[in-house]
Amino acid sequence: MTESKGKVMAREAKNSITISGLRKSYEQPSKAGSAYAIDDISFEVPQGQFVTLLGPSGCGKTTTLRCVAGLEQASEGRIEMGGEVMFDARTKQHVRPEDRPIAMVPQSYGIWPHMRVIDNAAFPLRHGRNRRKGPEVRQRALEMLEQVGLAAMADRWATQLSGGQQQRLALARALLGDPQVLLLDEPLSNLDAKLRAKLRQELRSFQERFGVAALYVTHDQSEALALSDTVIVMNQGRIEQIDRPERLYDHPRSSFVADFIGSANLFPVRDASSGPGGGVLTKTDIGPVLCARTGQGEEVRYHDGGFVCVRPEDVGVRTGGTGATPGDNEFAGVVESAEYLGDRLELVIRTGDVAVTASTRAGQNLRPGGEVVIRLDPASTSYLAS
Ligand SMILES: Nc1ncnc2c1ncn2[C@@H]1O[C@H](COP(=O)(O)OP(=O)(O)OP(=O)(O)O)[C@@H](O)[C@H]1O
Ligand SMILES: [Mg+2]
């Protein structure tokens, strides 16, 4: 009994996609020192999970997605789906895009304007991997349109849909291909803010309801954090960090991730050494800072360089001046600007030559020119080696 349950669990934990060591350059491979669009990318998309590639423009998100889809071929690496090899650079194995268990929703939705809504939706049923014939095709397409709230518009031309409706049509069409994985390249970027927020919730609930895995591309961090089980942060063709959204915010591994996800104070480190309580004692331009957290987990690499990272909401601020002597991890400063944002006060505090951003509860008497003491609680202060 226990054993068979164990087997089921093992099967459920199977990966829909496994990518290992993927590398691709658009330039001639012979060209010395040519830059890679993606450079040694490895990650997994577990069955039924929502995984997001997040990073700035040009970091290689679309290239990664197109390699997964089979629309591009990498020069190195391997791609497996559901345990089967789809691509292997060494053996030159390459399964054609239409034979992979995926459906892609490109940024522009890829809807055909010369077709009616129903024929757009039915396309993968008529021409896809598991093609069918007869009245069943229209029936299944209609059922899916019903699910996405478009059944009443089935016989309209696709161009007669609004942006949000086109997005839902693209999703319906993708799901009708019965994919194991949905590949979505910034599918919400053409929509207004309100519709985006609504559709991203719909997208997530469709993905869960149909039990498919999703590999989603965006450069919008709030979208990534709101939607994903796992976020893969990319920078210049490489992966910086793979983590759950809340871990990314609380435990960024690098200054790039800390800066890209939310806002962060990053103080360059001149020297780092082992500090009290297993922490890292750093020398920075604001003074010595003890950090209880590190970006690398347990193994800390001490070197000159790296950053002290602290989120604005983790910077403690109290009134300074005479009688307020700074203690450990505390620094005297002067309020440079104070911006009242209803629920909080955004402060820029100058200590020496360094500007520190702090976000505190409104109500304290903190005005520009006022003397303050800032406190960096070691427990919420990280040493990031890069
Ligand atoms: N067809 C191409 N030929 C040559 N270079 C390309 C091609 N497509 C992409 N690149 C380059 O590869 C790198 C990665 O591009 P990619 O489109 O994957 O970035 P991205 O992360 O999707 O960016 P964005 O957020 O702007 O869509 C960029 O430097 C880009 O200029
Ligand atoms: Mg792109």
Short mmCIF file of C-alpha atoms in Angstrom, two decimals, residues 105 117 120-122 124 140-141 144-148 150 165-179 182 206 210:
data_model
loop_
_atom_site.label_atom_id
_atom_site.label_comp_id
_atom_site.label_asym_id
_atom_site.label_seq_id
_atom_site.Cartn_x
_atom_site.Cartn_y
_atom_site.Cartn_z
CA VAL A 105 1.21 31.74 -26.88
CA VAL A 117 -12.99 32.78 -33.58
CA ASN A 120 -8.82 29.86 -34.67
CA ALA A 121 -9.66 27.81 -31.58
CA ALA A 122 -10.15 24.57 -33.53
CA PRO A 124 -4.80 22.54 -33.22
CA ARG A 140 -14.76 20.54 -28.44
CA ALA A 141 -13.69 23.97 -29.63
CA MET A 144 -13.37 25.39 -24.66
CA LEU A 145 -14.63 28.79 -25.85
CA GLU A 146 -17.39 28.45 -23.28
CA GLN A 147 -14.75 27.94 -20.58
CA VAL A 148 -12.98 31.17 -21.51
CA LEU A 150 -16.12 33.44 -25.71
CA GLN A 165 -10.70 38.53 -25.63
CA GLN A 166 -7.93 37.79 -28.14
CA GLN A 167 -5.69 36.80 -25.27
CA ARG A 168 -8.33 34.38 -24.00
CA LEU A 169 -8.81 33.00 -27.53
CA ALA A 170 -5.05 32.41 -27.79
CA LEU A 171 -5.17 30.58 -24.48
CA ALA A 172 -8.20 28.48 -25.54
CA ARG A 173 -6.44 27.54 -28.76
CA ALA A 174 -3.28 26.60 -26.89
CA LEU A 175 -5.20 24.43 -24.41
CA LEU A 176 -7.05 22.63 -27.24
CA GLY A 177 -3.71 21.30 -28.45
CA ASP A 178 -3.74 19.29 -25.20
CA PRO A 179 -0.19 20.31 -24.27
CA LEU A 182 2.06 26.04 -22.07
CA PHE A 206 -6.99 28.04 -16.17
CA PHE A 210 -6.33 22.07 -16.78
#
